Coordinates of C-alpha atoms in Angstrom, one line a residue:
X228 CA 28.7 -24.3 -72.3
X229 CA 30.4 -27.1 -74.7
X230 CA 32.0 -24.5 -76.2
X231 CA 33.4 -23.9 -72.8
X232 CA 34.0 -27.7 -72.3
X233 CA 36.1 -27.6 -75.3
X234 CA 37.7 -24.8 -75.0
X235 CA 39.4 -25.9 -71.4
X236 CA 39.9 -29.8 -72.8
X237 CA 42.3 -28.2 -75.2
X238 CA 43.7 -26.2 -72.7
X239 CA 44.2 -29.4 -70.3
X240 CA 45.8 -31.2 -73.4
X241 CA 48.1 -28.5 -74.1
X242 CA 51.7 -29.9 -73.3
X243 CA 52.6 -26.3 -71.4
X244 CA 49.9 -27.2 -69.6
X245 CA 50.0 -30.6 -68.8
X246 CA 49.1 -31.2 -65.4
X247 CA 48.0 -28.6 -64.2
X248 CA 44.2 -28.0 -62.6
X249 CA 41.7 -26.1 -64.5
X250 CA 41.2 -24.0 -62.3
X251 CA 44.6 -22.8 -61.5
X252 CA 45.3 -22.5 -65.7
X253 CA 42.1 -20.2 -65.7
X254 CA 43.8 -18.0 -63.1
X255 CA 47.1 -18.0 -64.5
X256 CA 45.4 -16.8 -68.0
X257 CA 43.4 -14.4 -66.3
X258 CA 46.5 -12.8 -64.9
X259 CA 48.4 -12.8 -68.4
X260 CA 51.5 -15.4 -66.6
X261 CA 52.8 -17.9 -69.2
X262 CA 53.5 -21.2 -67.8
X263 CA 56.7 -21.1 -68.2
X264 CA 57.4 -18.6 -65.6
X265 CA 55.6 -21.0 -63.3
X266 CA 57.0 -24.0 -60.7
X267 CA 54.7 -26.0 -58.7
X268 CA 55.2 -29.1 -56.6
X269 CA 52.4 -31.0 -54.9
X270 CA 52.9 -34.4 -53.0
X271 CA 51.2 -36.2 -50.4
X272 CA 53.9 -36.2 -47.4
X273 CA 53.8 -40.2 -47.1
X274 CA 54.1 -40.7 -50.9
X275 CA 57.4 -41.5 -52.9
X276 CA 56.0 -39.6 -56.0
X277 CA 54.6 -36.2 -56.8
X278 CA 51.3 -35.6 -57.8
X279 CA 52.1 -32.1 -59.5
X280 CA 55.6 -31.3 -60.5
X281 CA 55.4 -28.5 -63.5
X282 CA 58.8 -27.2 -64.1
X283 CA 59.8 -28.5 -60.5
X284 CA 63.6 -28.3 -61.1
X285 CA 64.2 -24.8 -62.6
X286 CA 65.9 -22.7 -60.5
X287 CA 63.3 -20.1 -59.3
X288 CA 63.6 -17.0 -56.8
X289 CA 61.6 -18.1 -54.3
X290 CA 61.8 -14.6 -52.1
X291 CA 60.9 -15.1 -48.5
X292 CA 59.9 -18.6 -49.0
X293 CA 63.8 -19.0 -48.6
X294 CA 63.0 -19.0 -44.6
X295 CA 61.9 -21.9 -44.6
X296 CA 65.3 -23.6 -45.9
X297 CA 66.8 -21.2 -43.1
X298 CA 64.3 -21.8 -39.7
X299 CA 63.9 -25.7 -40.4
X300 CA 68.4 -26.2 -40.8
X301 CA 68.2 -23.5 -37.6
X302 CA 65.9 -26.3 -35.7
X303 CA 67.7 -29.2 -36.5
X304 CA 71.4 -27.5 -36.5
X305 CA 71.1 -25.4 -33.4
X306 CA 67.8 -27.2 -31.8
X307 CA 64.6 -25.9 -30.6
X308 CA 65.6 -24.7 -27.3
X309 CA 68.5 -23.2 -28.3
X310 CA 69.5 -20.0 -26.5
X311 CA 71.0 -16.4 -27.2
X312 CA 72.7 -14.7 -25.1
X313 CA 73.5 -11.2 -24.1
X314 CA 76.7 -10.6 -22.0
X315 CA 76.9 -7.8 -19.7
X316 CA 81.1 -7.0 -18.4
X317 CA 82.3 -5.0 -16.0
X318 CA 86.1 -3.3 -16.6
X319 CA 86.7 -1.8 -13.3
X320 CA 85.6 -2.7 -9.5
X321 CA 82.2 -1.8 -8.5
X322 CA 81.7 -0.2 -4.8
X323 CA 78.5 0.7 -3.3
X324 CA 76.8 0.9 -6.7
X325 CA 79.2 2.5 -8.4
X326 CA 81.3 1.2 -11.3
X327 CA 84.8 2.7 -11.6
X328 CA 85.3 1.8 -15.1
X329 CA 83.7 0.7 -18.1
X330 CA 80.8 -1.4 -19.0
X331 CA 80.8 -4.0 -21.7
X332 CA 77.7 -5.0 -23.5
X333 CA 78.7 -8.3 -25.6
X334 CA 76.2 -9.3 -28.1
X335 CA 75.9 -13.4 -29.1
X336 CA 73.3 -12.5 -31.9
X337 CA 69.8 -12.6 -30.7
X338 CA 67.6 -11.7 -32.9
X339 CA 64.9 -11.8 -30.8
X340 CA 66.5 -8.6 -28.3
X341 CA 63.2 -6.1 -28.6
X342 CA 63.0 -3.0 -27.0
X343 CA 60.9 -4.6 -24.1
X344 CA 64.0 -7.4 -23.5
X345 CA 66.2 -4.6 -23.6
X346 CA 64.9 -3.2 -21.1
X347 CA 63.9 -6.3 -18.7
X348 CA 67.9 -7.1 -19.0
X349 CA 68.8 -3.4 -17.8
X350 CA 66.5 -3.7 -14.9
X351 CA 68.2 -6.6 -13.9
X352 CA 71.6 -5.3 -14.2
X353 CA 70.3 -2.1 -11.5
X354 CA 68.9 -5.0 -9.6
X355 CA 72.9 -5.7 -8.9
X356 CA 72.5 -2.4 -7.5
X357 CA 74.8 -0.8 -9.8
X358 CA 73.3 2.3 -10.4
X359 CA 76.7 4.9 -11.5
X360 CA 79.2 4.3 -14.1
X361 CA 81.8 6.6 -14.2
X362 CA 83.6 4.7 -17.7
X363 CA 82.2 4.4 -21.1
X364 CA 79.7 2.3 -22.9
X365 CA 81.8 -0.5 -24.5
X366 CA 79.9 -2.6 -27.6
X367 CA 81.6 -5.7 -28.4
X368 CA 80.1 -7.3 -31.6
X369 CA 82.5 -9.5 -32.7
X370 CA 80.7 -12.7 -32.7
X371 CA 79.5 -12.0 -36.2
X372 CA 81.5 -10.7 -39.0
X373 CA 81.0 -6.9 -39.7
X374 CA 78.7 -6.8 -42.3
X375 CA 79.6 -4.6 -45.4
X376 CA 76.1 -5.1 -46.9
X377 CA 74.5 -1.4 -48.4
X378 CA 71.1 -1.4 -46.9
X379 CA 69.8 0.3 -49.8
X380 CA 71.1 -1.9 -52.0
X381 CA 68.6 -4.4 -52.7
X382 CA 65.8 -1.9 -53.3
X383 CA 67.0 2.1 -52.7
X384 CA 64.8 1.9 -49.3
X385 CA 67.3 2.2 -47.1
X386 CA 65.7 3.2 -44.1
X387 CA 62.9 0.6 -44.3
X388 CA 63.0 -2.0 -41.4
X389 CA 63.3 -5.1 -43.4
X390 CA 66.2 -4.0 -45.2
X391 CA 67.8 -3.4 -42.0
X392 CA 71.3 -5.4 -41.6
X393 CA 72.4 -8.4 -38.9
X394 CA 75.2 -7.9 -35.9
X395 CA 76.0 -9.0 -33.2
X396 CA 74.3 -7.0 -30.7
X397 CA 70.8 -6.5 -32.7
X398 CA 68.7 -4.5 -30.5
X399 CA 64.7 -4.0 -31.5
X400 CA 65.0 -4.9 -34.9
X401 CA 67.2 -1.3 -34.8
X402 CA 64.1 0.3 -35.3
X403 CA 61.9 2.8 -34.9
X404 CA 58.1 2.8 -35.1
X405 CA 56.5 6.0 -36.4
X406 CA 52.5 6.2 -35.3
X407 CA 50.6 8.3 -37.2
X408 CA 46.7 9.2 -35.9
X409 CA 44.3 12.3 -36.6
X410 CA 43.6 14.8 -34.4
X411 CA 40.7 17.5 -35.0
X412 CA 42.4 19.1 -38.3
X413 CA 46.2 17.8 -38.4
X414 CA 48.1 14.9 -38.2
X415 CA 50.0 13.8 -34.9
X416 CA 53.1 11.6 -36.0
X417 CA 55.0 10.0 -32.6
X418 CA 58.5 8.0 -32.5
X419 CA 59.2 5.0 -30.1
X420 CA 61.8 4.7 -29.0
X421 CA 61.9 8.7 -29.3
X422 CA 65.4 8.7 -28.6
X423 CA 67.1 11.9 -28.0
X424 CA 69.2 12.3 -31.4
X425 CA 66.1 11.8 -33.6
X426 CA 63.9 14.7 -34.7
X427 CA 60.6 14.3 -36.7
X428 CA 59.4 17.0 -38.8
X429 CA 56.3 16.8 -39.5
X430 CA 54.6 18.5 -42.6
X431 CA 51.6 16.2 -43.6
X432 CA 48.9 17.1 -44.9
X433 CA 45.9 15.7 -43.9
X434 CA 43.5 14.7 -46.6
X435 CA 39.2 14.1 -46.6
X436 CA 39.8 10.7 -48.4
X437 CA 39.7 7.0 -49.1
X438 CA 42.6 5.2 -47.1
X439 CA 44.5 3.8 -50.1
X440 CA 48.5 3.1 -50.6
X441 CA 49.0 5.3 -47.9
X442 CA 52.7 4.3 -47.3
X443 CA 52.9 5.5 -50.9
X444 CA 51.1 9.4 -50.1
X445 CA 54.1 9.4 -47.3
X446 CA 57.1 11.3 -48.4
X447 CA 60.3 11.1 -46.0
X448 CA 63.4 13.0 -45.7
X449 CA 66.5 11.9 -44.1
X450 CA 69.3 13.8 -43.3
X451 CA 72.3 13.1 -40.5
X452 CA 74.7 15.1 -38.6
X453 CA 77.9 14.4 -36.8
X454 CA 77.4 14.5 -32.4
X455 CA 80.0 14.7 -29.9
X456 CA 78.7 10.8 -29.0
X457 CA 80.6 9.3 -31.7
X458 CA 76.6 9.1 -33.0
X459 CA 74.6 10.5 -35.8
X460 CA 72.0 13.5 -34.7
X461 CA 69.1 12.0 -37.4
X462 CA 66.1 14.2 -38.9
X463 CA 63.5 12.5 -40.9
X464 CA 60.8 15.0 -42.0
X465 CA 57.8 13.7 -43.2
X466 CA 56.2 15.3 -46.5
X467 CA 53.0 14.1 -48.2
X468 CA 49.8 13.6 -47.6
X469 CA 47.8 11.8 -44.9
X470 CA 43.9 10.7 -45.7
X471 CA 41.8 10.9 -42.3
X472 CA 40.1 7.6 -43.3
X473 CA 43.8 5.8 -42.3
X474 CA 43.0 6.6 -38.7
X475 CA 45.9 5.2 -36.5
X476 CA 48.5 3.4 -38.6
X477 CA 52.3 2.8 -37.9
X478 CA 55.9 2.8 -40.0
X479 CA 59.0 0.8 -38.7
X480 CA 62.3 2.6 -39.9
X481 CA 65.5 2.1 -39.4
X482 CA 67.1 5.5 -38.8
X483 CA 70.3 5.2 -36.6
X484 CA 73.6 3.5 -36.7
X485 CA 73.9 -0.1 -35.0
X486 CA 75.8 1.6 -32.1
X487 CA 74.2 4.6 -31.8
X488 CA 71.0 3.2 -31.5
X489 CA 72.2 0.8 -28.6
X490 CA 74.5 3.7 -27.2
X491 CA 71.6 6.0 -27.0
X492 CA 68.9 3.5 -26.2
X493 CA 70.6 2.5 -23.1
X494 CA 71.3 5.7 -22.1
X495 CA 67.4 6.2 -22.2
X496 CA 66.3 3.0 -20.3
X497 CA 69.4 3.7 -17.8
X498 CA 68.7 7.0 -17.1
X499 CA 65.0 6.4 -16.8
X500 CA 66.0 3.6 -14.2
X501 CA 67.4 5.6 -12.2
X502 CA 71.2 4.9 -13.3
X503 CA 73.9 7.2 -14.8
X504 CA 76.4 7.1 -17.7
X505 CA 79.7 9.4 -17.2
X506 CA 81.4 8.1 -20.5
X507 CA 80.5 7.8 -23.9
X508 CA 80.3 5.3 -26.7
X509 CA 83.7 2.8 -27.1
X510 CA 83.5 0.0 -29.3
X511 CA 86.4 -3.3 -28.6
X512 CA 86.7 -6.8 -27.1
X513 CA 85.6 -7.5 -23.6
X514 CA 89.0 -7.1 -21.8
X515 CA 91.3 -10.3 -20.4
X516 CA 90.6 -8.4 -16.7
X517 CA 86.7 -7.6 -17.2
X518 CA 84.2 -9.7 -15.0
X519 CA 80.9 -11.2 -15.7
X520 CA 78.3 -9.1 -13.9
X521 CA 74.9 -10.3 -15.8
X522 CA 73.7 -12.5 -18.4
X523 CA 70.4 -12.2 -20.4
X524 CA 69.0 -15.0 -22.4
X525 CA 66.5 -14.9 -25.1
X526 CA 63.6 -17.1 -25.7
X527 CA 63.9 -20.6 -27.5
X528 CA 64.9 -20.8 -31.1
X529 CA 61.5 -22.4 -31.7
X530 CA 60.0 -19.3 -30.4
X531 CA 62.6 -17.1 -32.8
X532 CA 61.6 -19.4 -35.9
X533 CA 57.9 -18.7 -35.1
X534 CA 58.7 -14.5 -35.4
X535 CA 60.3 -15.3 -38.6
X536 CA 58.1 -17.5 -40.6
X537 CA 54.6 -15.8 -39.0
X538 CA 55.4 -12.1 -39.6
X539 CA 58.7 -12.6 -42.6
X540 CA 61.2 -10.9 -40.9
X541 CA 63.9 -10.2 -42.5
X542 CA 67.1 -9.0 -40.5
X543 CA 65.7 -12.3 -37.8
X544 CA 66.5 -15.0 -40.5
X545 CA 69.6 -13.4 -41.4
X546 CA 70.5 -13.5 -37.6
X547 CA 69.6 -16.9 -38.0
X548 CA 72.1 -17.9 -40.7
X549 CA 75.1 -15.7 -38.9
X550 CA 74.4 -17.8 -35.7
X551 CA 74.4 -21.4 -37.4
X552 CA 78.1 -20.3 -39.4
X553 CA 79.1 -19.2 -35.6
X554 CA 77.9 -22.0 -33.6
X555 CA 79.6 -24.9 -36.6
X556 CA 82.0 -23.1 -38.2
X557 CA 84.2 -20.5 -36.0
X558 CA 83.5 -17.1 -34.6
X559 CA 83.0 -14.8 -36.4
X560 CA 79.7 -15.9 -37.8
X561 CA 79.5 -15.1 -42.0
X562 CA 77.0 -15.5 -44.7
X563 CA 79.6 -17.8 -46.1
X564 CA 80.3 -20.1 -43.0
X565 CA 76.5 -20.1 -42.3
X566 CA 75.9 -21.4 -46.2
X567 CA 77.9 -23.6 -45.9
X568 CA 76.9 -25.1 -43.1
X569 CA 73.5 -25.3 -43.9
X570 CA 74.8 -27.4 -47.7
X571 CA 76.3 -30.0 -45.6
X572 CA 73.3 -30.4 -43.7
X573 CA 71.3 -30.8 -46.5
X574 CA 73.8 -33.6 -47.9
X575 CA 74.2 -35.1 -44.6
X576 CA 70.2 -35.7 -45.4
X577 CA 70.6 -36.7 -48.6
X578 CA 69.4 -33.9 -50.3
X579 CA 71.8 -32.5 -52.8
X580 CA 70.3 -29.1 -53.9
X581 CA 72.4 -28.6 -56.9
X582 CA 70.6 -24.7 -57.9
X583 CA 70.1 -23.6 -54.2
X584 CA 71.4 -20.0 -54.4
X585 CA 71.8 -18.2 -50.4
X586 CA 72.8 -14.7 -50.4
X587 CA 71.6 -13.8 -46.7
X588 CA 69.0 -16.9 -46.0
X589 CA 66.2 -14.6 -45.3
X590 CA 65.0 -14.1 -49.3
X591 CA 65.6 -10.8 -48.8
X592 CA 67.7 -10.8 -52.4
X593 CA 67.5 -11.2 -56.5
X594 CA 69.8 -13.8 -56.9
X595 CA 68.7 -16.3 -54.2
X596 CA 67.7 -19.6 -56.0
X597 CA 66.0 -22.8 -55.4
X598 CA 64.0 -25.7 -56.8
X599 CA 60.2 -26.0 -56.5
X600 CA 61.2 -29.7 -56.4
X601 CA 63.9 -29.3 -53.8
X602 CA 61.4 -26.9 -52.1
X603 CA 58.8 -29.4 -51.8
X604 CA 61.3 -32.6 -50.6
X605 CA 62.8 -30.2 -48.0
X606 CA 59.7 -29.9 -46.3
X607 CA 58.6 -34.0 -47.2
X608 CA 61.9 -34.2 -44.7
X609 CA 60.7 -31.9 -42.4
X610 CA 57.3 -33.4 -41.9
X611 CA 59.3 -36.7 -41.2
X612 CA 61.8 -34.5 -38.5
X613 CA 61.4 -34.4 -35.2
X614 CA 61.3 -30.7 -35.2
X615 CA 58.2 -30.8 -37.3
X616 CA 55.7 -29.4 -34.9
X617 CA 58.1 -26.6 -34.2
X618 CA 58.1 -25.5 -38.2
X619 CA 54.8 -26.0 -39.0
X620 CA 53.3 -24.2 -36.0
X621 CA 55.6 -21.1 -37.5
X622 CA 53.7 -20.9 -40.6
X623 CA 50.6 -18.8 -41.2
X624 CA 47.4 -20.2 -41.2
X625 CA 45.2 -19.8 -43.9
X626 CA 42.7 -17.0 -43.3
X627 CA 43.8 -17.1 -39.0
X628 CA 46.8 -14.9 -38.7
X629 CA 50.5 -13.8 -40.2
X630 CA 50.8 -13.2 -43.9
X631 CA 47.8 -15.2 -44.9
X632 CA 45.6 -13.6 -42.4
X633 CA 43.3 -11.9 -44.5
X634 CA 43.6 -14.7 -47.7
X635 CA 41.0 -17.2 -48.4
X636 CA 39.1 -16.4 -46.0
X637 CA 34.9 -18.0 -45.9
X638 CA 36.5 -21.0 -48.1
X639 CA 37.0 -24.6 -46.8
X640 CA 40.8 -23.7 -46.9
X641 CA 40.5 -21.2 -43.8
X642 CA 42.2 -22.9 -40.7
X643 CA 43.7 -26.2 -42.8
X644 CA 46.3 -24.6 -44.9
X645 CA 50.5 -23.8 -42.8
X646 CA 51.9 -21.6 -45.6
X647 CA 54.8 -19.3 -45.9
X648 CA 54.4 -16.7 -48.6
X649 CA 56.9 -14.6 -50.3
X650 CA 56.7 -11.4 -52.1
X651 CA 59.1 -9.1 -53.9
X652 CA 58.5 -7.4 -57.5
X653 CA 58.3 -10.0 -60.0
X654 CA 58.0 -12.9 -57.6
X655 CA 55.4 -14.5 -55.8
X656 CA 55.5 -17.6 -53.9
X657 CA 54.2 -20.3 -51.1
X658 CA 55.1 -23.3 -49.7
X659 CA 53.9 -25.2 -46.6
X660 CA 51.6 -28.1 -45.9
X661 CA 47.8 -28.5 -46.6
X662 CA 45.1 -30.9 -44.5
X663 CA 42.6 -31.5 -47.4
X664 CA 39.1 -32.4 -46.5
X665 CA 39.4 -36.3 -46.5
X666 CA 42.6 -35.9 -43.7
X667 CA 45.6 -36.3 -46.0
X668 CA 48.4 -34.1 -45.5
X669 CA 50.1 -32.2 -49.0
X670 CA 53.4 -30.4 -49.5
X671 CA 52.2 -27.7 -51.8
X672 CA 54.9 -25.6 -53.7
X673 CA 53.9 -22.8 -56.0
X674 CA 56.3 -19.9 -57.5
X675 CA 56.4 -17.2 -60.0
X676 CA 58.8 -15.1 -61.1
X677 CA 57.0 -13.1 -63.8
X678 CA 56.3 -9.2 -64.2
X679 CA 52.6 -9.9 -63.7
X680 CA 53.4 -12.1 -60.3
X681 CA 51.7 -9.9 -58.3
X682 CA 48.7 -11.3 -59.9
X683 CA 49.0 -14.9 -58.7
X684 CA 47.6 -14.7 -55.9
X685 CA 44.7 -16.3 -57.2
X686 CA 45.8 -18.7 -59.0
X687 CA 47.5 -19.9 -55.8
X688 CA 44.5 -20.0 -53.7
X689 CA 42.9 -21.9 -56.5
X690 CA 45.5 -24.7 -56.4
X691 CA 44.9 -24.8 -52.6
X692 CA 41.0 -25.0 -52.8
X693 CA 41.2 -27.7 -55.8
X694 CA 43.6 -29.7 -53.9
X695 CA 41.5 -29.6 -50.7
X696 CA 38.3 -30.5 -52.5
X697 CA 40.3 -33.1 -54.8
X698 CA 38.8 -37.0 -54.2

């Protein structure tokens, strides 16, 4: 035991060390991370001075802790009630239900447009009692700029949801959710939306075993063919195995081309309304002579910011950034003008974030960049905001629900920490506020970018518990 003492004094004393708890140096060891591939930033919200600040102003990947830069400038820049929009035109006069002409779907970036708003917005525009259109499906998506970004880029997963990219008229996240469930001796795998120019092969094998990794038994094809819709016929055939322990679980993809998915998913929900298309797919401007007919509005930007921060997603902070550039800088909406933006809010605030890297504002990326420091005063700021109850509701909750649902769980942590995690390979991170046992409120920033990050995770939850129980 004094061997034990002694051994974690000279730890404590060491100067790569310095500062840091016990606890959280044991877990760091444990996990082979050097400190110097290590920020962390801890400071009571209503103090001038940090209590923790190890390596604080290196310039770390923070991964999808970069939300939180996005969602809190989206709150204060655009407001919490902020609303999207989704245009619906009509080129051509419309007689007892029928529309001589084309219809224009014009998209203001809502990244909040699921499949169910989709189709709530196309049963109100057959509540106009349009039911025939006799033009063509027109997609206007100028109101961001066309993005030129490879979605397969970043990590050779193209199809995977969260790399999917922004536009203008996002639709469902784009994607598709594959269900897979045992029945007797084979696996059933179904598609929604099953969408006419998508066929599933399905060739797994079911398995008599433990449920482990088993996104990484699943083998997928993908392979795409030219349609007379100025669409993409898409096959994805699933290879692999499938273990009957995994009972029902689900995979969102993103198969289809922006319009194509829209094309063909409105043809679906139209069709099934009772409504017909004559035309085909047209993408352009609304024309000068086009009317109004409908507008659909999403939920408040408070609501979008909680989607985001709870469940990570991706392609909604990138929407998010597209939509600030738009609203404060000029149609069409950019990464750049977005960025931008968002800097001069941040000076306008007096916080001049010197390293802060955005590529796409969702931390989605390998060269986004930013402070552990700078980090932990953006959210000092926050706390002090008048939009504070709207960010810190959109963190998860410690051991409650979103990323941290399952984490540090039966500890006195459960229920008192609002953290938003980040993950990608090398890099773990979390940021967000902790109510400690004797009522005082923390900032707690914590990153790695290390090989071995992966490993952190408990060294993390030990800084949280030692914090909580600190006197």
């Amino acid at each position: 035991m004094r061997f034990l003492i002694f051994f974690l004094a000279i730890l404590t004393a060491h100067p790569v060390w310095a500062g840091l708890p016990v606890p959280v140096i044991q877990a760091l060891r444990d996990a082979d991370i050097p400190p110097a591939s290590v920020a962390l930033y801890v400071r009571q919200v209503d103090r001038p001075q940090p209590l923790i600040a190890h390596q604080a102003d290196r310039a770390m990947n923070p991964a999808s802790v970069m939300k939180l830069v996005t969602t809190y400038a989206g709150l204060e820049i655009l407001g919490p009630a902020y609303s999207w929009k989704t245009e619906i035109h009509a080129a051509g006069p419309i007689k007892d239900g029928v529309l001589d002409g084309d219809l224009i779907l014009k998209g203001y970036g809502d990244p909040a447009l699921t499949l169910a708003g989709f189709w709530e917005l196309l049963r109100s525009l057959r509540n106009t009692g349009l039911r025939e259109i006799k033009g063509n499906l027109v997609l206007d998506r100028g109101y961001f700029e066309p993005s030129a970004a490879d979605p397969g880029a970043f990590d050779g997963e193209p199809w995977r949801a969260y790399n999917a990219t922004p536009d203008a008229l996002l639709v469902n996240f784009k994607a598709t959710q594959f269900g897979f469930r045992v029945e007797q001796d084979h696996v059933v795998v179904v598609a929604d939306p099953d969408l006419p120019q998508l066929k599933a092969v399905n060739r797994l094998e079911l398995r008599q075993a433990p449920c482990v990794d088993w996104k990484d038994r699943l083998d997928y094809q993908v392979t795409r063919e030219p349609t007379r819709y100025e669409t993409e016929q898409v096959v994805i055939a699933f290879n692999g195995s499938y273990a009957a322990a995994c009972g029902e679980q689900t995979l969102n993809l993103a198969l289809l081309d922006d319009s194509g998915y829209v094309f063909q998913l409105f043809r679906q929900l139209w069709h099934e309304q009772g409504g017909t298309l004559a035309g085909t797919l047209k993408q352009g401007d609304v024309p000068a002579n086009a009317r109004l007919v409908l507008q659909g509005n999403s939920p408040p930007l408070a609501e979008a910011v909680r989607m985001i921060n709870k469940n990570s997603n991706n392609v909604m902070a990138r929407q998010m950034l597209l939509t600030i550039g738009a609203e404060k800088a000029g149609v069409p909406g950019s990464v750049e003008k977005g960025a931008a933006v968002v800097r001069q809010w941040l000076g306008n605030k007096g916080l001049d974030f010197s390293e802060l890297v955005i590529e796409n504002g969702a931390g989605l990326s390998r060269v986004e960049r930013i402070g552990a420091r700078h980090l932990g005063e953006l959210l000092v700021a926050a706390w002090h905001s008048p939009v504070m109850p709207e960010l810190m509701s959109s963190l998860p909750i410690a051991a409650v629900d979103g990323t941290l649902e399952k984490r540090l769980k039966n500890t006195p942590v459960a229920g008192s920490a609002h953290i938003k995690t980040g993950s990608l390979d090398g890099v773990r991170a979390m940021a967000g506020y902790l109510l400690d046992r004797r009522g005082r409120r923390w900032v707690v920033v914590f990153v790695v970018n290390h090989a071995h990050a992966a490993a952190s995770h408990a060294a993390q939850d030990a800084l949280l518990q030692w914090l909580y129980d600190r006197n």
